[in-house]
């Protein structure tokens, strides 16, 4: 992969001068993404400027979409106009907003625009530098320690001559964790969304993280992004295809957008830590594995969009320095064909994503994922362990019953046992090709063998004030220390408990309830004060696994999206 990265870097630099208008991207948790999603629903039609089923969004494409949106007459409230002004100010260079929109800069050079601490808008360079902060503290009845978070960051973004976009975020983090997050870290040796972590305090973690990338357009239709970040496919709160739950990874993304088509190729270098986590030899580097994925999004009608997904995860299963197999760089052919040609037992997954706008202010969405299936077993409905698939059904309703900026989202997810797993091959001590990165799932945080229902209500009654309620209920079958019922995606799926009659929820019956309510006030652009009340209750058939947690806390966020409990 090292040699491939060098070649790709030279390739990107060599054709950069051909690029068209280019920018960085929004973070997947940026508040502007939620705003764009809800206003796209209010439009009643899917845009060809912004394919909202692929996150994060390019800033220049978001700017094009916003300009078209503002031309439409859909009856905006004062809160809506405030949000649109927020999006314009947050995306300078790519909107018609004045590059220096602050009424009174600080010491002449700082906050000349209300969204950016420092900026330089000169010939051939747009540069924006911002600090970021996320500090929180609270109370939990499940621990004697006070949970808190102390995250500081620097964010640098911009473009060179409007042709090459760049982005970098560097963060330093110290956290005292609530019990269920600390249990995850203690067992898996990783913290969700983070790389290498060190113990901190009593039940805490300390970690440093750096994300960054370059982007450019080779033609007006083909875009390249190369760097370290995360990706998300779908319109839901969860994704069964590719989510942003796991930490960031090195990747090359090629995006082709023309007419009603948006075609994404993703090639990534992932890290497998499962074997390292449980082995006694800590002198070796973490094993590498790789991901190659295609996703084709098509606006069939103005209110109907369909997406076709395919991915393969693979590693050096011949132990001969295979690295990234160049055969998987083929941008079009089905990966199953390549896999069979190579004679390699790599892990292929296919999926379908649907979005539909049936009536005003309503969006329906769905996903279907297949890891593996046997058609005759599917027809017979015999519950074969080899039938590994899942689906998602969801709905969004914005401005409920005509109440401005009161939104409802409902979502149901169900994944069969042994999905996302792989099997142990010759010369290995454990399965490597599970759909994961750094001991964190690449899709749903619960892994497999679960059903889940989510309800989320969000309100913005005043310009600067927002609140929300989210309830998650999940029913899953866990694995005991000596069993494999299909929940743990890192276990060998051929080490099953039974070949047939496998059902969702089999194993150690577990119920999970998460309820959370939050209130947020925006003092100035991207500076928020939050109040959070969260309750999590895990009820297991094995009593020693039961855990109930109540958390009440407050936080200050600057240039960070909100973090919620989601597993």
Coordinates of C-alpha atoms in Angstrom, one line a residue:
X1 CA 0.0 0.0 0.0
X2 CA 3.0 2.3 0.7
X3 CA 4.1 2.1 -2.9
X4 CA 0.6 2.5 -4.2
X5 CA 0.2 5.7 -2.0
X6 CA 3.4 7.2 -3.5
X7 CA 2.3 6.4 -7.0
X8 CA -1.2 7.9 -6.4
X9 CA 0.3 11.0 -4.9
X10 CA 2.5 11.6 -7.9
X11 CA -0.4 10.9 -10.2
X12 CA -2.7 13.4 -8.4
X13 CA 0.0 16.1 -8.4
X14 CA 0.7 15.5 -12.1
X15 CA -2.8 16.2 -13.3
X16 CA -3.8 18.8 -10.7
X17 CA -3.3 21.6 -13.1
X18 CA -6.1 20.3 -15.2
X19 CA -8.6 20.6 -12.4
X20 CA -11.7 22.7 -12.3
X21 CA -13.3 24.6 -9.4
X22 CA -12.5 22.6 -6.2
X23 CA -13.0 22.7 -2.5
X24 CA -12.8 20.8 0.8
X25 CA -15.8 18.9 2.3
X26 CA -18.0 19.3 5.3
X27 CA -17.4 16.9 8.2
X28 CA -20.0 14.2 8.4
X29 CA -21.3 15.6 11.7
X30 CA -21.4 19.2 10.5
X31 CA -24.8 20.9 11.4
X32 CA -25.0 22.2 7.8
X33 CA -25.4 18.7 6.5
X34 CA -28.6 18.2 8.5
X35 CA -29.9 21.6 7.2
X36 CA -29.2 20.7 3.6
X37 CA -30.9 17.3 4.0
X38 CA -34.1 18.8 5.4
X39 CA -34.3 21.6 2.8
X40 CA -33.7 19.0 0.0
X41 CA -36.8 17.2 1.3
X42 CA -38.8 20.5 1.4
X43 CA -37.8 21.0 -2.3
X44 CA -39.7 17.8 -3.1
X45 CA -37.0 16.8 -5.7
X46 CA -33.5 15.3 -5.6
X47 CA -30.8 17.6 -6.8
X48 CA -28.1 16.7 -9.3
X49 CA -25.8 19.3 -7.6
X50 CA -26.0 17.5 -4.3
X51 CA -26.3 13.7 -4.0
X52 CA -27.3 13.7 -0.3
X53 CA -26.9 9.9 0.0
X54 CA -23.1 10.2 -0.1
X55 CA -21.5 12.0 2.9
X56 CA -19.6 14.1 3.4
X57 CA -20.6 16.8 0.9
X58 CA -18.3 18.9 -1.2
X59 CA -18.5 22.5 -0.3
X60 CA -18.5 23.7 -3.9
X61 CA -21.4 21.4 -4.8
X62 CA -23.2 22.5 -1.7
X63 CA -22.7 26.1 -2.8
X64 CA -24.2 25.3 -6.2
X65 CA -27.2 23.6 -4.6
X66 CA -27.8 26.5 -2.2
X67 CA -27.8 29.0 -5.0
X68 CA -30.5 27.0 -6.9
X69 CA -32.5 26.4 -3.7
X70 CA -32.6 30.2 -2.9
X71 CA -34.3 30.8 -6.3
X72 CA -37.3 28.7 -5.3
X73 CA -40.3 30.0 -3.5
X74 CA -41.2 27.4 -0.8
X75 CA -42.4 29.8 2.0
X76 CA -39.4 30.2 4.3
X77 CA -39.8 31.2 7.9
X78 CA -37.5 33.6 9.8
X79 CA -35.8 30.5 11.3
X80 CA -35.3 29.1 7.8
X81 CA -33.7 32.3 6.6
X82 CA -31.4 32.3 9.6
X83 CA -30.3 28.8 8.7
X84 CA -29.7 29.7 5.1
X85 CA -27.6 32.7 6.2
X86 CA -25.7 30.3 8.5
X87 CA -25.0 28.0 5.5
X88 CA -23.9 30.9 3.4
X89 CA -21.5 32.3 6.0
X90 CA -20.2 28.8 6.8
X91 CA -19.3 28.2 3.1
X92 CA -17.4 31.3 2.0
X93 CA -15.9 31.2 -1.5
X94 CA -18.6 28.9 -2.7
X95 CA -21.6 31.2 -2.0
X96 CA -22.3 34.8 -2.9
X97 CA -21.7 35.8 0.7
X98 CA -19.2 38.7 1.3
X99 CA -15.9 37.2 2.2
X100 CA -15.6 39.7 5.1
X101 CA -19.1 39.7 6.6
X102 CA -18.2 40.5 10.3
X103 CA -19.4 43.8 11.5
X104 CA -16.3 44.4 13.7
X105 CA -13.1 42.3 13.2
X106 CA -10.9 41.5 16.2
X107 CA -7.6 43.4 16.1
X108 CA -8.3 44.0 12.4
X109 CA -7.1 40.6 11.3
X110 CA -9.2 38.1 13.2
X111 CA -12.9 37.2 12.6
X112 CA -13.1 39.4 9.6
X113 CA -15.9 36.9 8.7
X114 CA -18.2 35.6 11.4
X115 CA -17.4 32.0 10.7
X116 CA -13.6 32.1 10.6
X117 CA -10.9 33.1 13.1
X118 CA -8.4 33.9 10.3
X119 CA -8.7 33.9 6.6
X120 CA -6.7 34.9 3.6
X121 CA -8.5 35.6 0.3
X122 CA -5.8 36.6 -2.1
X123 CA -4.9 35.7 -5.7
X124 CA -4.8 31.9 -6.1
X125 CA -5.4 31.2 -2.5
X126 CA -8.4 31.0 -0.2
X127 CA -7.3 30.0 3.3
X128 CA -9.5 29.5 6.5
X129 CA -8.0 28.7 9.9
X130 CA -10.2 28.0 12.9
X131 CA -9.8 26.6 16.4
X132 CA -12.2 23.9 17.6
X133 CA -13.2 23.0 21.1
X134 CA -15.5 20.4 22.7
X135 CA -15.5 20.5 26.5
X136 CA -18.2 18.7 28.6
X137 CA -18.8 17.6 32.1
X138 CA -21.6 15.9 33.9
X139 CA -22.9 13.4 36.4
X140 CA -23.6 9.7 36.0
X141 CA -25.2 7.4 38.6
X142 CA -23.2 4.4 37.3
X143 CA -19.8 5.6 38.4
X144 CA -18.1 7.5 41.2
X145 CA -16.0 9.3 38.6
X146 CA -17.2 12.5 36.8
X147 CA -17.4 11.9 33.1
X148 CA -15.9 14.7 31.0
X149 CA -14.4 15.5 27.6
X150 CA -11.6 17.9 26.8
X151 CA -11.0 18.1 23.0
X152 CA -9.0 20.9 21.4
X153 CA -8.4 21.1 17.7
X154 CA -7.2 23.3 14.8
X155 CA -8.9 23.2 11.4
X156 CA -7.3 24.4 8.2
X157 CA -9.1 24.4 4.9
X158 CA -9.2 26.2 1.6
X159 CA -8.3 26.0 -2.0
X160 CA -5.4 26.9 -4.3
X161 CA -6.5 28.9 -7.4
X162 CA -9.9 27.3 -7.1
X163 CA -8.5 24.1 -8.5
X164 CA -7.0 22.1 -5.6
X165 CA -8.9 21.9 -2.3
X166 CA -7.3 21.0 1.0
X167 CA -8.4 20.2 4.6
X168 CA -6.7 19.3 7.8
X169 CA -8.0 18.8 11.4
X170 CA -5.6 18.0 14.3
X171 CA -7.2 17.1 17.7
X172 CA -5.9 16.3 21.1
X173 CA -8.4 14.5 23.4
X174 CA -8.7 13.5 27.1
X175 CA -11.9 11.9 28.3
X176 CA -13.2 10.3 31.4
X177 CA -15.8 7.8 30.1
X178 CA -19.2 6.6 31.2
X179 CA -19.1 2.9 32.0
X180 CA -20.4 1.4 28.7
X181 CA -17.9 3.4 26.7
X182 CA -15.1 2.4 28.9
X183 CA -16.2 -1.2 28.7
X184 CA -16.0 -1.0 24.9
X185 CA -12.5 0.5 25.1
X186 CA -11.3 -2.0 27.7
X187 CA -12.5 -5.0 25.7
X188 CA -11.7 -4.0 22.1
X189 CA -8.6 -1.9 22.8
X190 CA -10.0 1.0 20.8
X191 CA -12.4 3.9 21.3
X192 CA -15.1 4.5 18.6
X193 CA -13.9 7.1 16.1
X194 CA -10.2 7.0 17.4
X195 CA -7.0 5.3 16.5
X196 CA -4.3 4.5 19.1
X197 CA -5.5 5.4 22.6
X198 CA -3.8 5.5 26.0
X199 CA -5.4 5.1 29.4
X200 CA -6.1 8.3 31.1
X201 CA -7.4 9.0 34.6
X202 CA -9.5 6.3 36.3
X203 CA -11.8 5.2 33.4
X204 CA -10.6 7.5 30.6
X205 CA -8.7 7.7 27.3
X206 CA -6.1 10.0 25.8
X207 CA -5.6 10.2 22.1
X208 CA -4.2 12.4 19.3
X209 CA -5.8 12.4 15.9
X210 CA -5.1 14.0 12.6
X211 CA -7.3 14.0 9.5
X212 CA -6.6 15.6 6.1
X213 CA -6.9 15.3 2.4
X214 CA -6.5 17.0 -1.0
X215 CA -9.2 17.2 -3.6
X216 CA -9.4 18.3 -7.3
X217 CA -11.4 17.7 -10.4
X218 CA -9.5 16.0 -13.3
X219 CA -12.4 17.1 -15.6
X220 CA -15.7 19.0 -14.8
X221 CA -17.2 15.6 -14.2
X222 CA -14.5 13.5 -12.4
X223 CA -13.3 14.4 -8.9
X224 CA -10.5 13.0 -6.9
X225 CA -10.0 13.0 -3.1
X226 CA -7.0 11.5 -1.4
X227 CA -6.3 11.5 2.3
X228 CA -7.5 10.4 5.7
X229 CA -11.1 10.7 6.7
X230 CA -14.4 8.8 7.0
X231 CA -17.4 8.2 4.6
X232 CA -21.1 7.4 4.9
X233 CA -23.6 6.0 2.4
X234 CA -27.3 6.3 2.9
X235 CA -30.0 8.7 4.2
X236 CA -30.5 7.1 7.6
X237 CA -29.2 7.6 11.1
X238 CA -27.5 4.3 10.5
X239 CA -26.0 2.8 7.4
X240 CA -25.8 -0.9 6.7
X241 CA -23.5 -0.3 3.8
X242 CA -20.8 2.1 5.0
X243 CA -21.0 4.3 8.1
X244 CA -18.8 6.8 9.9
X245 CA -18.8 4.9 13.2
X246 CA -15.3 3.5 12.8
X247 CA -12.3 5.8 12.9
X248 CA -10.9 7.5 9.8
X249 CA -8.7 5.6 7.3
X250 CA -6.4 6.4 4.3
X251 CA -8.4 6.3 1.0
X252 CA -8.6 7.4 -2.6
X253 CA -12.1 8.4 -3.7
X254 CA -13.0 9.0 -7.4
X255 CA -16.4 10.6 -7.9
X256 CA -17.9 10.9 -11.4
X257 CA -21.0 13.1 -11.7
X258 CA -22.9 13.6 -14.9
X259 CA -26.6 14.1 -15.8
X260 CA -28.6 12.0 -13.3
X261 CA -25.7 9.8 -12.4
X262 CA -23.2 9.9 -9.5
X263 CA -20.6 7.1 -9.4
X264 CA -18.2 6.7 -6.6
X265 CA -15.1 4.5 -6.4
X266 CA -13.5 4.1 -3.0
X267 CA -10.1 2.4 -2.3
X268 CA -9.0 2.3 1.3
X269 CA -6.3 0.9 3.6
X270 CA -7.8 -0.5 6.8
X271 CA -6.2 -1.8 10.0
X272 CA -7.0 -5.2 11.5
X273 CA -6.4 -5.1 15.3
X274 CA -8.5 -8.1 16.4
X275 CA -5.6 -10.6 16.4
X276 CA -3.2 -8.1 17.7
X277 CA -5.6 -7.3 20.6
X278 CA -5.7 -10.9 21.8
X279 CA -2.2 -12.1 20.8
X280 CA 0.8 -12.0 23.1
X281 CA 3.2 -10.6 20.5
X282 CA 3.0 -6.8 20.7
X283 CA 6.2 -6.2 18.7
X284 CA 4.6 -6.6 15.2
X285 CA 2.8 -3.8 13.4
X286 CA -0.9 -3.9 13.1
X287 CA -2.0 -6.1 10.1
X288 CA -3.3 -4.3 7.1
X289 CA -6.3 -5.1 5.0
X290 CA -8.0 -3.2 2.2
X291 CA -11.4 -2.1 1.0
X292 CA -12.5 -1.4 -2.6
X293 CA -16.1 -0.2 -3.1
X294 CA -18.4 1.1 -5.9
X295 CA -21.5 3.1 -5.4
X296 CA -23.7 4.3 -8.2
X297 CA -26.5 6.8 -7.4
X298 CA -29.1 7.5 -10.0
X299 CA -31.9 10.0 -9.9
X300 CA -34.5 7.9 -11.7
X301 CA -37.2 10.5 -11.3
X302 CA -37.1 13.9 -9.7
X303 CA -38.4 12.3 -6.5
X304 CA -36.9 8.8 -6.8
X305 CA -33.3 7.9 -6.3
X306 CA -31.7 4.5 -6.4
X307 CA -28.2 3.5 -5.3
X308 CA -26.2 0.3 -6.1
X309 CA -23.4 -0.7 -3.8
X310 CA -20.6 -3.2 -4.0
X311 CA -17.5 -3.7 -1.9
X312 CA -14.7 -6.2 -1.2
X313 CA -12.4 -6.4 1.7
X314 CA -9.1 -8.4 1.3
X315 CA -5.7 -8.7 2.8
X316 CA -2.4 -10.5 2.2
X317 CA -4.0 -13.9 2.6
X318 CA -1.2 -15.6 0.7
X319 CA 1.4 -14.1 3.1
X320 CA 3.6 -13.1 0.1
X321 CA 3.5 -9.4 0.3
X322 CA 0.4 -9.1 -1.9
X323 CA -0.6 -5.7 -0.5
X324 CA -3.3 -3.8 -2.4
X325 CA -4.3 -6.1 -5.2
X326 CA -4.2 -3.9 -8.4
X327 CA -7.0 -6.1 -9.9
X328 CA -9.5 -4.4 -7.6
X329 CA -8.6 -1.0 -9.1
X330 CA -10.9 -1.8 -12.0
X331 CA -13.6 0.9 -11.6
X332 CA -16.5 -0.9 -13.2
X333 CA -16.4 -4.7 -13.2
X334 CA -18.2 -6.7 -10.5
X335 CA -15.8 -7.6 -7.7
X336 CA -17.2 -11.2 -7.5
X337 CA -15.8 -11.8 -11.0
X338 CA -12.4 -10.5 -10.0
X339 CA -12.4 -12.5 -6.8
X340 CA -13.2 -15.8 -8.7
X341 CA -10.5 -15.0 -11.3
X342 CA -7.9 -14.5 -8.6
X343 CA -9.0 -17.6 -6.7
X344 CA -9.0 -15.6 -3.5
X345 CA -11.6 -16.0 -0.7
X346 CA -12.0 -12.2 -0.3
X347 CA -15.2 -10.8 1.3
X348 CA -17.7 -9.3 -1.2
X349 CA -20.8 -7.4 -0.1
X350 CA -23.5 -5.9 -2.3
X351 CA -26.3 -3.5 -1.4
X352 CA -29.2 -1.3 -2.5
X353 CA -30.1 2.2 -1.3
X354 CA -33.5 3.8 -2.1
X355 CA -34.8 7.3 -1.5
X356 CA -38.3 8.5 -2.4
X357 CA -40.2 11.8 -1.9
X358 CA -43.8 10.7 -2.1
X359 CA -45.5 13.9 -0.9
X360 CA -44.5 17.3 0.3
X361 CA -42.0 17.4 3.3
X362 CA -41.7 13.6 3.5
X363 CA -38.9 11.3 2.5
X364 CA -38.9 7.5 2.6
X365 CA -35.6 5.6 2.5
X366 CA -34.4 2.0 2.6
X367 CA -31.3 -0.1 2.4
X368 CA -30.8 -3.8 1.6
X369 CA -27.4 -5.5 2.2
X370 CA -26.2 -8.9 1.2
X371 CA -23.0 -10.4 2.4
X372 CA -23.7 -13.9 1.2
X373 CA -26.7 -16.1 0.4
X374 CA -27.8 -19.4 -1.0
X375 CA -30.8 -19.0 -3.2
X376 CA -32.3 -22.4 -2.5
X377 CA -31.9 -21.8 1.3
X378 CA -33.6 -18.4 0.9
X379 CA -36.5 -19.9 -1.0
X380 CA -36.9 -22.7 1.6
X381 CA -36.6 -20.2 4.4
X382 CA -34.6 -22.7 6.5
X383 CA -32.5 -20.2 8.4
X384 CA -29.2 -21.2 7.0
X385 CA -26.1 -19.6 8.7
X386 CA -24.9 -18.7 5.2
X387 CA -27.8 -16.4 4.5
X388 CA -26.2 -13.1 5.7
X389 CA -28.2 -10.0 4.9
X390 CA -29.9 -7.0 6.5
X391 CA -32.3 -4.2 5.7
X392 CA -33.3 -0.7 6.8
X393 CA -36.6 1.1 6.5
X394 CA -37.0 4.8 7.4
X395 CA -39.0 7.9 7.0
X396 CA -38.4 11.6 7.6
X397 CA -41.2 14.2 8.0
X398 CA -40.1 17.8 8.2
X399 CA -42.3 20.6 9.4
X400 CA -44.7 18.2 11.1
X401 CA -48.3 19.1 10.5
X402 CA -47.2 22.5 9.3
X403 CA -45.2 23.4 12.4
X404 CA -42.0 25.1 11.1
X405 CA -38.8 23.4 11.9
X406 CA -40.3 20.5 13.9
X407 CA -39.0 17.3 12.3
X408 CA -39.6 13.6 12.9
X409 CA -37.5 10.6 11.8
X410 CA -38.3 7.0 12.2
X411 CA -35.9 4.1 11.4
X412 CA -35.9 0.3 11.6
X413 CA -32.8 -1.8 11.1
X414 CA -32.5 -5.6 11.1
X415 CA -29.4 -7.7 10.3
X416 CA -29.2 -11.5 10.3
X417 CA -26.6 -13.5 12.4
X418 CA -23.1 -13.8 11.0
X419 CA -23.4 -10.8 8.7
X420 CA -20.2 -8.7 8.1
X421 CA -18.1 -11.7 9.3
X422 CA -15.5 -13.8 7.5
X423 CA -13.7 -17.1 8.2
X424 CA -10.3 -18.1 9.2
X425 CA -8.0 -19.1 6.3
X426 CA -5.0 -21.3 6.2
X427 CA -2.0 -19.8 8.1
X428 CA -4.2 -17.5 10.2
X429 CA -5.2 -17.6 13.8
X430 CA -8.4 -15.5 13.4
X431 CA -10.6 -14.1 10.6
X432 CA -9.2 -10.9 9.1
X433 CA -11.6 -9.9 6.4
X434 CA -14.5 -8.9 8.7
X435 CA -16.2 -5.6 7.6
X436 CA -14.3 -3.6 10.2
X437 CA -11.5 -1.2 10.8
X438 CA -9.4 -0.9 13.9
X439 CA -11.7 -3.2 15.9
X440 CA -14.7 -1.0 15.0
X441 CA -17.6 -2.0 12.6
X442 CA -17.7 -0.2 9.3
X443 CA -21.4 -0.5 9.2
X444 CA -23.7 -0.7 12.2
X445 CA -22.2 -0.3 15.7
X446 CA -24.2 -3.3 17.0
X447 CA -22.5 -5.7 14.5
X448 CA -25.0 -8.3 13.5
X449 CA -27.9 -10.5 14.8
X450 CA -30.1 -7.6 15.9
X451 CA -33.2 -5.6 15.2
X452 CA -33.4 -1.9 16.1
X453 CA -36.0 0.9 16.1
X454 CA -35.1 4.6 16.4
X455 CA -37.3 7.6 16.8
X456 CA -35.8 11.1 16.6
X457 CA -37.7 14.4 17.0
X458 CA -35.8 17.7 16.4
X459 CA -37.1 21.2 16.9
X460 CA -35.8 24.7 16.2
X461 CA -38.5 27.1 17.6
X462 CA -36.1 30.1 17.6
X463 CA -33.2 31.1 15.4
X464 CA -30.5 30.1 17.8
X465 CA -32.2 27.5 19.9
X466 CA -32.6 23.8 19.0
X467 CA -33.7 20.8 20.9
X468 CA -34.2 17.1 20.3
X469 CA -35.3 13.8 21.6
X470 CA -34.0 10.4 20.4
X471 CA -35.1 6.9 21.6
X472 CA -33.3 3.8 20.4
X473 CA -34.6 0.3 21.2
X474 CA -32.6 -2.7 20.1
X475 CA -33.0 -6.4 20.6
X476 CA -30.0 -8.6 19.8
X477 CA -28.6 -12.0 20.5
X478 CA -25.1 -11.7 22.1
X479 CA -22.4 -14.4 22.3
X480 CA -21.1 -15.9 25.5
X481 CA -17.5 -16.7 26.0
X482 CA -17.8 -20.1 24.5
X483 CA -20.4 -19.6 21.8
X484 CA -20.8 -17.9 18.4
X485 CA -24.5 -17.0 17.7
X486 CA -23.6 -14.4 15.0
X487 CA -23.4 -11.1 17.0
X488 CA -19.6 -10.7 17.1
X489 CA -18.5 -9.8 13.6
X490 CA -14.9 -10.7 14.4
X491 CA -15.6 -14.4 15.0
X492 CA -15.3 -17.1 12.3
X493 CA -18.8 -17.6 10.9
X494 CA -18.1 -21.2 10.1
X495 CA -17.7 -21.8 13.8
X496 CA -21.5 -21.6 14.1
X497 CA -23.8 -23.1 16.7
X498 CA -26.1 -24.6 14.2
X499 CA -26.3 -24.8 10.4
X500 CA -30.0 -24.1 10.0
X501 CA -32.9 -22.5 12.0
X502 CA -30.8 -19.4 12.7
X503 CA -33.0 -16.4 13.6
X504 CA -32.3 -12.8 14.5
X505 CA -31.9 -12.4 18.3
X506 CA -30.7 -16.0 18.9
X507 CA -28.1 -16.5 21.6
X508 CA -27.9 -14.5 24.8
X509 CA -31.1 -12.4 24.7
X510 CA -30.3 -8.7 25.2
X511 CA -32.5 -5.6 25.2
X512 CA -30.9 -2.2 24.8
X513 CA -32.8 1.1 25.5
X514 CA -31.2 4.5 24.9
X515 CA -33.2 7.7 25.5
X516 CA -31.7 11.1 25.3
X517 CA -32.9 14.7 25.2
X518 CA -30.8 17.8 24.4
X519 CA -31.1 21.5 24.3
X520 CA -28.6 23.7 22.4
X521 CA -28.1 27.5 22.1
X522 CA -25.8 29.0 19.4
X523 CA -24.2 32.1 20.9
X524 CA -22.4 33.0 17.8
X525 CA -21.5 31.2 14.6
X526 CA -20.7 27.6 15.4
X527 CA -20.3 28.3 19.2
X528 CA -22.9 26.2 21.0
X529 CA -23.8 25.6 24.7
X530 CA -25.6 22.2 25.3
X531 CA -27.6 20.5 28.0
X532 CA -27.8 16.8 27.7
X533 CA -29.9 14.2 29.6
X534 CA -29.2 10.6 28.6
X535 CA -30.4 7.2 29.8
X536 CA -29.1 3.9 28.7
X537 CA -30.3 0.5 30.0
X538 CA -28.9 -2.8 28.9
X539 CA -30.8 -5.9 30.1
X540 CA -29.2 -9.2 29.4
X541 CA -30.2 -12.8 29.9
X542 CA -26.8 -13.0 31.7
X543 CA -27.4 -10.8 34.7
X544 CA -23.8 -9.9 35.2
X545 CA -24.0 -8.0 31.9
X546 CA -26.8 -5.7 33.0
X547 CA -25.9 -2.0 33.1
X548 CA -28.1 1.0 33.7
X549 CA -26.7 4.6 33.2
X550 CA -28.2 8.0 33.7
X551 CA -26.1 11.0 32.5
X552 CA -26.8 14.7 33.0
X553 CA -24.2 17.1 31.6
X554 CA -23.4 20.3 29.9
X555 CA -21.0 21.1 27.1
X556 CA -19.5 24.0 25.1
X557 CA -18.8 23.3 21.4
X558 CA -16.9 25.4 18.9
X559 CA -16.7 24.2 15.3
X560 CA -17.7 20.6 16.4
X561 CA -20.9 18.7 15.7
X562 CA -22.9 17.1 18.5
X563 CA -21.9 13.7 19.8
X564 CA -24.7 11.4 21.1
X565 CA -24.8 7.9 22.5
X566 CA -25.8 5.6 19.7
X567 CA -24.9 2.1 20.9

